Amino acid sequence: MDKHYQNIVILTGAGISAESGLSTFRSENGLWNNHPVEDVATIEAFERNPEYVHEFYNEMRPELFAAKPNPAHLAITKLQQEYKNSNINIITQNVDVLHEKAGNKNVYHIHGQINQIVCLNCGHVFETWSDVHSDDECEYCHTKGLLKPNIVFFGESLLYMDTVEYLLQNCDLFLSVGTSGVVYPAAGFVQVAYLNGARTCEFNLEKTSNNYMFAEHIEGPAGKTLPAFVDELLKK
Ligand code: BV8
């Protein structure tokens, strides 16, 4: 059926950045293997040892700064440029900025961004690719020692959730690319889309824990499967 989709939502996870050379979280050599998530990505860990958490992200930042988008990110740019009369929004769990580097528009970083820092005193968010330390001063309120990576830790609320709710309730095509479907509420987004009648497709190397929630599973590296899927959509 050559349906034209009006509202496309693309949820992405670490797997879409894997072919750009960035580690995922839960593979054998994943990020969480060397740094147990509870030591790094929880608000308790940050309160317990902010410098340790800053160091983890300081180490990650240069690699993410240097990373280049891959054909999966570029396929989304092509879709946004050539698939007419459609709203195409990206909800990413990734803290890298490869979607932006690829020229993707309408990108919502629900788990935050590695190049953003937030002051826990005044709420000011600023961009930096440099190292940040727990005794640094906020450029806005000049308070010292209350700067945190603007990254959503476990136990913290996600960003942009009002927009996300709206997008999921109004989409007719939901693509999930390179996520293990382990972390909530993102792992449950497909159910909202499905209940609202969207076509749901999962792009992954393997069947994930929430694969049963998807109508279609497109197996293989996203750098190959997503460009092929976009070309099919553009033919219609
Ligand atoms: C919240 C920041 C509530 C750090 C991250 C019990 C049951 C259910 C839920 C919970 C529970 N206990 C606690 C919870 C909630 C918790 C949660 O879900 N825990 C899980 C682990 C059980 N969630 C939260 O805490 C969230 N907040 O719920 O708040 C609340 C409400 C009101 C008030 C206060 C609080 C916060 C979640 C965000 C946590 N922060 N990251 C950082 O990024 O450094 S999560 C972390 O996991 C990353 O953001 C990452 O993006 C995310 C998901 O991982 P993936 O992206 O999927 O990466 P992964 O490695 O897992 O998988 C990669 C996939 O790609 C694989 O499937 C692989 O096969 C595939 N792949 C690899 N290469 C390719 C590929 N696919 C295609 N092509 C390839 N080439």
Coordinates of C-alpha atoms and ligand atoms in Angstrom, one line a residue:
M1 CA 0.0 0.0 0.0
D2 CA 1.6 3.3 -1.1
K3 CA 0.7 5.2 2.0
H4 CA 2.1 8.7 2.4
Y5 CA 3.0 9.3 6.1
Q6 CA 2.1 12.7 7.6
N7 CA 3.9 12.4 10.9
I8 CA 7.1 10.3 11.2
V9 CA 8.8 9.8 14.6
I10 CA 12.3 8.3 14.6
L11 CA 13.6 7.1 18.1
T12 CA 17.3 6.5 18.1
G13 CA 19.7 4.9 20.6
A14 CA 23.5 4.3 20.8
G15 CA 23.3 1.7 17.9
I16 CA 22.8 4.5 15.3
S17 CA 26.1 6.0 16.4
A18 CA 28.0 2.6 16.5
E19 CA 29.1 2.9 12.8
S20 CA 30.5 6.3 13.7
G21 CA 32.8 4.4 16.0
L22 CA 31.1 5.3 19.3
S23 CA 30.6 2.6 21.9
T24 CA 27.2 1.5 22.8
F25 CA 26.2 0.9 26.4
R26 CA 25.2 -2.7 26.7
S27 CA 27.4 -4.6 24.3
E28 CA 30.3 -6.8 25.4
N29 CA 32.8 -3.8 25.4
G30 CA 30.0 -1.3 26.1
L31 CA 30.4 1.8 28.2
W32 CA 28.6 0.4 31.2
N33 CA 30.9 -2.7 31.4
N34 CA 33.9 -0.6 32.6
H35 CA 31.9 1.9 34.5
P36 CA 28.9 0.3 36.3
V37 CA 25.9 2.6 35.5
E38 CA 25.2 3.1 39.2
D39 CA 28.6 4.5 39.7
V40 CA 28.2 7.1 37.0
A41 CA 24.8 7.7 35.6
T42 CA 22.6 8.1 38.7
I43 CA 21.9 11.3 40.6
E44 CA 23.1 9.6 43.8
A45 CA 26.4 8.8 42.2
F46 CA 26.8 12.4 41.2
E47 CA 25.9 13.7 44.7
R48 CA 28.3 11.1 46.2
N49 CA 31.3 11.8 43.9
P50 CA 30.7 14.6 41.4
E51 CA 34.4 14.6 40.3
Y52 CA 34.3 10.9 39.3
V53 CA 31.1 11.5 37.2
H54 CA 32.7 14.6 35.6
E55 CA 35.8 12.6 34.8
F56 CA 33.7 9.9 33.0
Y57 CA 32.1 12.5 30.8
N58 CA 35.3 14.5 30.4
E59 CA 36.9 11.3 28.9
M60 CA 33.9 10.7 26.6
R61 CA 33.6 14.3 25.4
P62 CA 36.6 14.5 22.9
E63 CA 35.6 11.3 21.2
L64 CA 32.0 12.5 20.7
F65 CA 33.3 15.9 19.5
A66 CA 35.4 14.2 16.8
A67 CA 32.8 11.6 15.7
K68 CA 31.3 11.9 12.3
P69 CA 27.8 11.0 11.2
N70 CA 27.3 7.8 9.3
P71 CA 24.9 6.8 6.5
A72 CA 22.1 6.2 8.9
H73 CA 22.2 9.8 10.2
L74 CA 22.5 11.0 6.6
A75 CA 19.5 8.9 5.5
I76 CA 17.4 10.9 7.9
T77 CA 18.6 14.2 6.4
K78 CA 17.7 12.9 3.0
L79 CA 14.2 11.9 4.2
Q80 CA 13.6 15.3 5.9
Q81 CA 14.7 17.0 2.7
E82 CA 12.9 14.9 0.1
Y83 CA 9.9 13.4 1.7
K84 CA 7.4 16.2 1.1
N85 CA 4.3 17.2 3.2
S86 CA 5.4 15.4 6.3
N87 CA 6.5 16.2 9.8
I88 CA 9.6 14.2 10.6
N89 CA 10.9 14.4 14.2
I90 CA 13.8 12.7 15.9
I91 CA 13.7 11.6 19.6
T92 CA 17.2 10.6 20.6
Q93 CA 18.5 8.9 23.7
N94 CA 22.0 9.7 22.5
V95 CA 24.0 12.5 24.1
D96 CA 26.2 12.8 21.0
V97 CA 25.4 15.5 18.4
L98 CA 25.7 13.3 15.3
H99 CA 22.1 14.0 14.2
E100 CA 22.9 17.7 14.2
K101 CA 26.2 17.2 12.4
A102 CA 24.4 15.2 9.7
G103 CA 22.0 18.1 9.2
N104 CA 19.0 16.5 10.9
K105 CA 16.3 18.9 12.0
N106 CA 13.7 18.6 14.9
V107 CA 16.1 16.6 17.2
Y108 CA 15.0 16.1 20.8
H109 CA 17.7 14.9 23.2
I110 CA 15.5 13.3 25.9
H111 CA 18.5 12.1 27.8
G112 CA 20.4 15.4 27.4
Q113 CA 23.7 16.2 25.6
I114 CA 27.3 15.7 26.4
N115 CA 28.2 19.3 25.2
Q116 CA 25.8 20.9 27.6
I117 CA 26.4 21.8 31.3
V118 CA 23.6 22.8 33.7
C119 CA 24.0 24.8 36.9
L120 CA 22.1 23.2 39.8
N121 CA 21.9 26.6 41.5
C122 CA 20.4 28.8 38.8
G123 CA 19.4 26.3 36.1
H124 CA 21.5 28.1 33.4
V125 CA 22.5 25.6 30.6
F126 CA 25.6 26.4 28.6
E127 CA 27.5 24.6 25.9
T128 CA 31.1 23.4 26.2
W129 CA 33.3 20.7 24.7
S130 CA 36.0 21.3 27.4
D131 CA 36.6 19.4 30.6
V132 CA 34.3 20.3 33.5
H133 CA 35.2 19.9 37.2
S134 CA 33.1 19.7 40.3
D135 CA 34.6 23.0 41.7
D136 CA 34.0 25.0 38.5
E137 CA 32.1 28.3 38.7
C138 CA 28.8 28.9 36.9
E139 CA 29.3 31.7 34.2
Y140 CA 25.9 33.0 35.0
C141 CA 25.3 33.0 38.8
H142 CA 29.1 32.5 39.7
T143 CA 28.2 29.8 42.2
K144 CA 31.0 27.2 42.5
G145 CA 30.7 23.5 42.7
L146 CA 27.1 23.0 41.3
L147 CA 27.8 22.3 37.7
K148 CA 26.4 19.0 36.3
P149 CA 26.6 17.5 32.8
N150 CA 23.2 18.3 31.2
I151 CA 22.6 14.6 31.0
V152 CA 19.5 12.8 32.4
F153 CA 20.7 10.3 35.0
F154 CA 18.7 7.3 36.1
G155 CA 16.0 8.5 38.5
E156 CA 15.8 11.9 36.8
S157 CA 12.9 13.0 34.6
L158 CA 13.4 13.1 30.8
L159 CA 13.6 16.3 28.8
Y160 CA 11.0 17.4 26.2
M161 CA 8.4 14.9 27.4
D162 CA 5.4 17.1 26.6
T163 CA 6.6 17.3 23.0
V164 CA 7.4 13.6 22.9
E165 CA 3.9 12.8 24.2
Y166 CA 2.3 14.9 21.5
L167 CA 4.5 13.5 18.7
L168 CA 3.8 9.9 19.7
Q169 CA 0.1 10.4 19.9
N170 CA 0.0 11.9 16.4
C171 CA 2.5 9.8 14.5
D172 CA 1.6 7.4 11.7
L173 CA 5.1 5.9 11.3
F174 CA 7.4 5.1 14.2
L175 CA 10.9 4.0 13.5
S176 CA 13.2 2.8 16.4
V177 CA 16.8 2.7 15.4
G178 CA 19.7 1.1 17.4
T179 CA 18.2 0.9 20.8
S180 CA 18.1 -2.1 23.1
G181 CA 14.7 -1.2 24.4
V182 CA 15.8 -1.6 28.1
V183 CA 15.5 2.0 29.4
Y184 CA 12.2 3.5 30.2
P185 CA 10.2 5.5 29.5
A186 CA 11.8 5.6 26.0
A187 CA 11.4 1.8 25.6
G188 CA 7.7 2.2 26.0
F189 CA 7.3 4.9 23.3
V190 CA 6.5 2.4 20.6
Q191 CA 3.4 1.3 22.5
V192 CA 2.0 4.8 22.5
A193 CA 2.6 5.1 18.8
Y194 CA 1.2 1.7 18.1
L195 CA -2.0 2.3 20.1
N196 CA -2.5 5.5 18.0
G197 CA -2.4 3.4 14.9
A198 CA 1.2 4.0 13.7
R199 CA 3.2 1.6 11.6
T200 CA 6.1 0.5 13.9
C201 CA 9.5 -0.7 12.7
E202 CA 12.5 -1.7 14.7
F203 CA 16.0 -1.4 13.1
N204 CA 18.5 -3.4 15.0
L205 CA 21.3 -6.0 14.6
E206 CA 19.2 -8.4 16.6
K207 CA 15.7 -8.9 18.1
T208 CA 15.6 -6.7 21.3
S209 CA 13.8 -7.3 24.6
N210 CA 10.8 -5.2 23.4
N211 CA 10.8 -6.5 19.8
Y212 CA 7.3 -8.0 20.4
M213 CA 6.0 -4.4 20.6
F214 CA 6.9 -3.7 17.0
A215 CA 5.0 -4.8 13.9
E216 CA 8.1 -5.1 11.8
H217 CA 11.8 -5.9 12.5
I218 CA 14.5 -4.8 10.0
E219 CA 17.7 -6.6 10.9
G220 CA 21.1 -5.4 10.1
P221 CA 23.4 -2.4 10.6
A222 CA 21.4 0.9 10.5
G223 CA 24.0 2.3 8.2
K224 CA 22.6 -0.1 5.6
T225 CA 19.0 -0.8 6.6
L226 CA 17.9 2.8 7.2
P227 CA 19.1 4.2 3.8
A228 CA 17.4 1.3 2.1
F229 CA 14.2 2.0 3.9
V230 CA 14.3 5.7 3.2
D231 CA 14.9 5.0 -0.6
E232 CA 11.8 2.8 -0.5
L233 CA 9.7 5.5 1.1
L234 CA 10.9 8.1 -1.4
K235 CA 9.9 5.9 -4.3
K236 CA 6.3 6.0 -3.3
Ligands
BV8_1 C1 12.8 8.0 34.9 C2 22.4 9.0 30.5 C3 11.2 8.7 36.4 C4 23.8 8.6 30.7 C5 20.8 7.3 30.4 C6 12.4 -0.9 36.7 C7 11.6 -1.2 35.6 C8 11.4 -0.3 34.6 C9 12.0 1.0 34.7 C10 12.8 1.3 35.8 C11 12.9 0.3 36.8 N1 13.7 0.9 37.7 C12 14.0 2.2 37.3 C13 13.4 2.4 36.2 C14 13.5 3.6 35.4 C15 14.8 3.8 34.7 C16 15.1 2.6 33.8 O1 14.5 2.5 32.7 N2 15.9 1.6 34.2 C17 16.2 0.5 33.4 C18 17.7 0.3 33.3 C19 15.5 -0.7 34.1 N3 14.7 4.9 33.9 C20 15.0 6.1 34.4 O2 15.5 6.3 35.5 C21 14.7 7.3 33.5 N4 14.0 8.3 34.3 O3 12.3 7.0 34.7 O4 12.4 9.0 35.7 C22 10.9 9.9 37.2 C23 9.7 10.5 37.0 C24 9.3 11.6 37.7 C25 10.2 12.1 38.6 C26 11.5 11.6 38.7 C27 11.9 10.5 38.0 C28 16.0 8.0 33.0 C29 16.5 7.2 31.9 C30 17.8 7.9 31.3 C31 19.0 7.4 32.0 N5 20.1 7.9 31.3 N6 21.9 7.8 29.9 C32 24.6 8.6 29.4 O5 23.9 8.5 28.4 O6 25.8 8.7 29.5 S1 20.3 5.9 29.7 C33 21.4 5.2 28.6 O7 20.6 4.1 28.1 C34 21.7 6.1 27.5 O8 21.0 7.3 27.4 C35 21.2 5.2 26.3 O9 20.9 6.0 25.2 C36 20.1 4.5 26.9 C37 19.5 3.4 26.1 O10 20.6 2.6 25.7 P1 20.6 2.3 24.1 O11 20.7 3.7 23.4 O12 19.5 1.5 23.7 O13 22.0 1.6 24.0 P2 22.4 0.1 24.2 O14 23.8 -0.1 24.2 O15 21.6 -0.4 25.4 O16 21.8 -0.6 22.9 C38 22.3 -0.4 21.6 C39 21.5 -1.1 20.6 O17 22.0 -0.9 19.3 C40 21.6 -2.7 20.8 O18 20.3 -3.2 20.8 C41 22.4 -3.1 19.6 O19 22.0 -4.4 19.1 C42 22.1 -2.1 18.6 N7 23.1 -1.8 17.6 C43 24.5 -1.8 17.8 N8 25.1 -1.5 16.6 C44 24.1 -1.3 15.7 C45 22.9 -1.5 16.3 N9 21.7 -1.4 15.7 C46 21.7 -1.0 14.4 N10 22.9 -0.8 13.7 C47 24.1 -0.9 14.3 N11 25.2 -0.7 13.6

